Amino acid sequence: MLYCDDIYHTIDEKVEYNILIVEDSEMFNKAISSELSKNKNFKSKQAYTLNDAQNLLQEDHFDFIILDLNLPDAFGEELVDAIKQISQAKLIILTAEVDVQIRETLFKKGILDYLVKDKTFSYSLKSIAKIIENVELNKKDTILVIDDSKFMCKQLETLLHVKNYNVLTALNAKEGLEILYSNSISTLILDMELPDKHGLELLQELKVTTEYCHLPVIILSASNDPEVVRSALKLGASDFIKKPFNIEEFTLKVDLSVTTYRKRVQLLCSQQMVSEYKEIVDESSLVTKTDTKGIITYANDEFCRVSGYTQEELIGKPHNIVRHPDMSAEVFKTMWKTILAKKTWKGVIKNRTKMGHPYYVKSTIKPILDINGDIVEFISIRTDISELEAYKELLEENLEISGNNLNYLKQHEDATNSFISVMKTNKSGKIIYVNDNFLQLSGYSKNELYGKECKSIRAIKHIKQGDCDKLHKQLQDKKTVSFLFENIDKDGNSFYTDTFISPLIDKNRVIQEYVHLMHNVTEVVKVHQELEETQKEIIYTMGEIGESRSQETGNHVKRVAEYSKLLALLAGLGEKNANLLFIASPMHDIGKVAIPDAILNKPGRHTSEEFEIMKTHAEIGFNILKASKRPTLRAAAVVAYTHHEKWDGSGYPRGKKGNEIHIFGRITAIADVFDALGSDRVYKKAWELEKILALFKEEKGKHFDPKLVDLFFDNLDKFLAIRDKFKD
């Protein structure tokens, strides 16, 4: 079993990695050293000859060596052999020449990677740190090899140890399954011809189980039978590698397989976190859902506990089952007008329990919309504020009471002080009183607070947005106000309070001071914030899963998201729709998870049959996401379905044209193609910017929406700024 903590791992910040750079070019040597210095875990030293390197290796221990293959005093295989005789460090080779034979020979000798100093070296330079980081992360991943050849098991174990993978081996299916069931395995490498069971049979057994159906399986076989290859891929194999194999290709495919596995588990862990956050909200708040007519479709346990009704008594009933007769009908008219206008309504409602007892809730009611902007349901999250309201009513009733009753008010105030934070301010807004609860919450002493303006403890956003001034104006009109404040404690940390502020008025109707009653809701607010961030992370992770299988970087989906949001704003879609597309667009290629690696990562041109399979990823992505009621995932379904349609109707999967294509798809098409053409892929090198822009001019009105292309060119500098900010 694999735990979430095993997946969310990074390099230990306390561990230092010693790296030796052996490069005779001073310019390249300094460039590599400068790049590595950006990571505080890396400590590097420089050498310019083999002799320099040998002296440093005798004096110090190094974990990695970045080695130029042509030095003044040694070169080629002999140079590598000389280094390996005196050091066990992992080797990353640099060379200005591409020699396929030498490259394969060096991988057989156990090098970690082979980088060419050509026009793309700036990219390779940045990848060095990533190579080292990934190799260190591999220490927590285990590869299982099932092959009937002891020699092959040993060879694969040696190759994978270079990448720091833990490797377990088995010579037959029975032994392999025993290892699989008792260990956390990131990828399975499977031979076809096993002594006790054919590899296809074992693969089929694994893929029908819930626990192992998503385990990446790489088939390694000497068979050249196309039927075996097809059968393996249909059964769910991640890839099929024929023996004898190219070592570099093999290790790269294992890396890709492990990355896909990690991201899937990371996604599952994020979903688990969302579920846990929802449980926290359910435990701390009163939650209900209704249909568009106000009929209750869901009520959590806390709502049932406070209201006194069971779920069976609530489901199917109108929400006015808990309405208190004291509540004005105008409040509900305003509420319905607001939420039917697709806006969030906030306010205080007085309800009554099944037994007829009153209780007060601070309510937030939000309409949930589908992809077309139609209301699907309403969700209401409430905080029970009965104690606060009771205290407020008592203040209002007793401001003009006789001296005898003031003693009762004082006793009630003392009781209230035990669980509510209280602050009083004068007419100028300066603090004149705080109770012990507020002192404990804020971390200040009375002397530090008295005389300060109350807005000095509020978050700066309330000042910039004019919240404090707006509330002060309402208070001057003798109105009682409520507001959710973000406050800053003495240590600079945020805490949140549901705050009720009431003016205290004398018998001449003159305001004397203001009382602030505060309920600490920090935990609830932070849970909501964490829930929103986790949902966004899930979207990105799902997008990255689709991209990583086609060997594209995580920054591809980040750039597409940024481009899409910018273009949506330029097109006048508004902030809300632009943000929706920003979150949804990373999943444009999620359907690729169902495309076999042999087709997805084919370096050459696809056959017509392969391209037809490749095209299915758009509809597959739509089918994965369309059932969701959540606006973000429904938007992602539209993007996945439409981003390969073309303005002239020649696209796929449905051949839509012009404005028949959803605007989200038209925008994402431009963002995706612009980034894809400017990036290296398995089947092509990155295009120069001039060539990309020429294609967009040529495809304006053919592939792409002409108005969107004009907006793209008019704001090209903004798109290039995004590209430079999120470089791979």
XYZ file of N, CA and C in Angstrom, residues 260 263 540-552 557 586 589-593 600:
69
model
N 4.037 9.212 -14.233
C 2.595 9.075 -14.403
C 1.965 8.447 -13.163
N 1.845 10.960 -10.248
C 0.813 11.987 -10.395
C -0.574 11.414 -10.162
N -5.020 20.885 -11.958
C -3.695 20.916 -12.570
C -3.093 19.520 -12.661
N -3.247 18.740 -11.578
C -2.655 17.402 -11.580
C -3.288 16.529 -12.650
N -4.632 16.620 -12.797
C -5.295 15.857 -13.848
C -4.777 16.270 -15.224
N -4.583 17.589 -15.406
C -4.033 18.064 -16.674
C -2.628 17.560 -16.903
N -1.800 17.580 -15.847
C -0.410 17.143 -15.980
C -0.308 15.658 -16.264
N -1.279 14.866 -15.755
C -1.258 13.430 -16.041
C -1.375 13.204 -17.541
N -2.334 13.923 -18.176
C -2.492 13.781 -19.623
C -1.259 14.228 -20.379
N -0.649 15.339 -19.927
C 0.520 15.857 -20.636
C 1.760 14.999 -20.402
N 1.942 14.497 -19.160
C 3.172 13.759 -18.858
C 3.243 12.461 -19.645
N 2.091 11.874 -19.983
C 2.129 10.639 -20.770
C 2.636 10.914 -22.181
N 2.470 12.149 -22.676
C 3.014 12.463 -23.996
C 4.347 13.185 -23.874
N 4.998 13.004 -22.722
C 6.347 13.520 -22.461
C 6.419 15.035 -22.599
N 5.365 15.726 -22.165
C 5.372 17.173 -22.151
C 5.514 17.631 -20.710
N 0.920 22.989 -19.285
C -0.455 23.268 -18.855
C -0.538 24.602 -18.120
N -6.218 23.530 -18.260
C -5.150 22.532 -18.132
C -5.580 21.101 -18.438
N -6.217 18.072 -22.590
C -5.770 16.799 -23.166
C -5.887 15.633 -22.185
N -6.809 15.718 -21.216
C -6.932 14.645 -20.225
C -7.282 13.316 -20.887
N -7.935 13.366 -22.054
C -8.296 12.133 -22.751
C -7.111 11.325 -23.217
N -5.920 11.929 -23.228
C -4.724 11.198 -23.660
C -4.351 10.058 -22.721
N -4.924 10.053 -21.524
C -4.611 8.955 -20.605
C -5.057 7.611 -21.176
N 0.920 7.483 -28.698
C 1.028 8.827 -28.132
C 2.433 9.404 -28.277
